[in-house]
Steps between C-alpha positions, in 0.01 A plus 500: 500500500652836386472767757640862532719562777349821711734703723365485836590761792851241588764548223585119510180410508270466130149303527383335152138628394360188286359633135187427395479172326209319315460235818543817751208664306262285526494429885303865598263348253500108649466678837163689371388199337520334832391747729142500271473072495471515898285849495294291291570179680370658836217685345366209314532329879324767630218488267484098597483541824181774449330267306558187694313763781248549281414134432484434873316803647157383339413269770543749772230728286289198430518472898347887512285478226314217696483657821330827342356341187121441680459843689382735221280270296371352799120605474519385120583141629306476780216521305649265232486267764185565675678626790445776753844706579465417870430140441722237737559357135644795328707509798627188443568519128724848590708313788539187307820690393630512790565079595527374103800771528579354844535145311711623234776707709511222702564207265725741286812402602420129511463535118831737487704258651338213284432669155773776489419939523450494153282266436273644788511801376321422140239311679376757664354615160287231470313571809437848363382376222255250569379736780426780246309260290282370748309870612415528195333109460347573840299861343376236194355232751359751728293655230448160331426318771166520755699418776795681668665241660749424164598877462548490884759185480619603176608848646640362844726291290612806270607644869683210629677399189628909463573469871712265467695552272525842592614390846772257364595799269624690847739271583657442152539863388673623794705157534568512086579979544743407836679261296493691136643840667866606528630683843479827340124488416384240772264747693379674118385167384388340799207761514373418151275260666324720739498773251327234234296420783342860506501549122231224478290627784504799259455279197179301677322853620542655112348202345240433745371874434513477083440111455212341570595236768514185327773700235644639789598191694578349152811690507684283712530244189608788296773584753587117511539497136724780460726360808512143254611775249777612758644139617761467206684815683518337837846439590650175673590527856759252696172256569734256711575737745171569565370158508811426779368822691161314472614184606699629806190706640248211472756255707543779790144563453345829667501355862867497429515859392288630788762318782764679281592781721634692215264473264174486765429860535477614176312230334278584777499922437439362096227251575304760747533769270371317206231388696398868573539619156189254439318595824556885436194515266662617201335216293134638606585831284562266231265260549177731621598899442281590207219333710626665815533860330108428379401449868729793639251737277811549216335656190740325269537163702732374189711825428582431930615158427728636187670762670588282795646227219681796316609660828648175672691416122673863554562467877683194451725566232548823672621289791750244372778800487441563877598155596910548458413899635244442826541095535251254533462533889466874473229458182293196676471701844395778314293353274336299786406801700319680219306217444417474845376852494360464141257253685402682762381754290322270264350357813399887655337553133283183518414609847392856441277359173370254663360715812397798235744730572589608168471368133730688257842508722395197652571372166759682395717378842403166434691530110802660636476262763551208213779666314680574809490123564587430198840686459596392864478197423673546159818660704480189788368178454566457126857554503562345872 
């Protein structure tokens, strides 16, 4: 290599300068060349990753659309069904949820550790499915048919099959996001499931109020065909490690995990606060609001029902930056004791109406009551 010799500030000293040859010339642009492959290589990771999000998330908003899906069309089906809305049997058909789910969370990781995350995962799109296609079979029997006992079964079943999958879907999406996240974007992605969660709450309330209810519910199997659509972007996770994971906890067993000193007291904070976040009554706004705004003397019972939906969506997105900022001890406490108070004024407005002290703030306490509950329970329970 020919270089020129360059007087430096030592008079015995000269340090050669290499001239530009053909093979020197074209590292700056082998260097360039590289540096784009692995900008690409990491965006084109990034957009996997997204995606592979995106293909799980729709069980977690089958799970809300479910819970909300019966509140605003629920006149329209009661008297589908030959029901009155304060029947022991409509009752029934709205908490039948509630155990089918139950059944699913609970057998969940039996199938994980048996059939693999992934395969879990596109089942849960059957259940959706099938569930969507029987409301609609139950509206045709019930107006077919001279008795009511058919649309009655056929309806329960919609519920239980929807349940459960929609319960087993709350064990795999979480399990499949924990797994599918780097360090970096752990807490980011882990709250794609609660925030999917609230999107079909959202979801149920806008088609219950432009659908007529057997449409309405119908969506489920549209949403369960589009997540089939999704599946081919799921991405393998290390299956093995969860099944060993599985395998370890069933041989300890929970008695095992509650004589674990270390691990005792928080399963036991998680457990109990779970078990609140049912018994709170958040599920009664979206299980009973539109009729409850009706009976509070709300002149738009439905627009009441919307704005909480719309309202809780915002609050909670609003508070997934808080968690790294406040905490999640600061945000439950807090969230707790608005509810708390958020209550007591709901219960004061019932009160006052019911005794005839007032009519028009009555109601209006009762509303802001609702969305008060609402967002403190968006900030608390939700993300705890």
């Amino acid at each position: 290599m020919s270089a020129l010799p360059v007087p430096c500030q030592w008079s015995h000293c000269r340090l050669p300068i290499p001239l530009a040859s053909s093979r020197n010339r074209s590292r700056p642009l082998s260097h360039v060349k590289r540096i784009a492959h692995i900008a690409r290589s990491s965006t084109d990771r990034q957009w996997r990753l997204w995606m592979a999000c995106a293909a799980a998330v729709p069980g977690s908003f089958q799970y809300g659309f479910g819970l909300s899906s019966i509140n605003v069309p629920q006149a329209g089906i009661c008297r589908s069904l030959h029901l009155a809305p304060t029947s022991f049997t409509w009752s029934a058909l709205v908490a039948i949820l509630s155990p089918s789910g139950l059944l699913g969370a609970w057998l969940a990781p039996v199938a994980v550790s048996r059939l693999g995350l992934l395969r879990c995962l596109r089942s849960t799109s059957f259940f959706f499915i099938i569930s969507g296609l029987i409301f609609p079979l139950a509206h045709h029997v019930s107006v077919s048919a001279s008795t009511a006992t058919v649309p009655l079964w056929l309806f329960a079943l919609g519920r239980v099959v929807g349940g459960f999958g929609a319960g087993a879907a709350t064990v795999f999406v979480p399990l499949y996001l924990g797994q599918l996240a780097p360090l970096h974007l752990r807490g980011a992605i882990g709250n794609l499931h609660q925030v999917a969660i609230v999107l079909g709450l959202l979801v149920a309330q806008l088609a219950g109020a432009f659908l007529p209810w057997p449409q309405a519910l119908q969506m489920a199997a549209v949403f369960g065909m589009m997540q089939l659509c999704l599946i081919p972007f799921l991405r393998p996770v290390p299956d093995a490690v969860k099944k060993q994971d599985f395998q370890e906890t069933e041989q300890k067993g929970f008695g095992a995990l509650i004589r674990d000193p270390q691990v005792r007291r928080p399963l036991c904070m998680a457990v109990s606060l779970m078990a609140l976040q049912q018994y709170c009554g958040i599920n009664g706004v979206w299980y009973y609001s539109t009729e409850f705004f009706t009976e509070v003397g709300l002149p738009h019972p439905l627009a009441g029902t919307l704005i909480s939906a719309v309202i809780f969506m915002v609050a909670t997105l609003a508070a997934v930056p808080l968690i790294e900022k406040a905490g999640r001890r600061s945000l439950l406490l807090r969230g707790q004791l608005g509810a708390a108070f958020s209550l007591m004024f709901l219960t004061s407005s019932l009160i006052a109406k019911s005794v005839g002290l007032g009519t028009m703030w009555t109601t209006q306490l009762a509303l802001a009551a609702v969305i008060s509950f609402v967002v403190s329970f968006a900030i608390s329970q939700s993300l705890g």
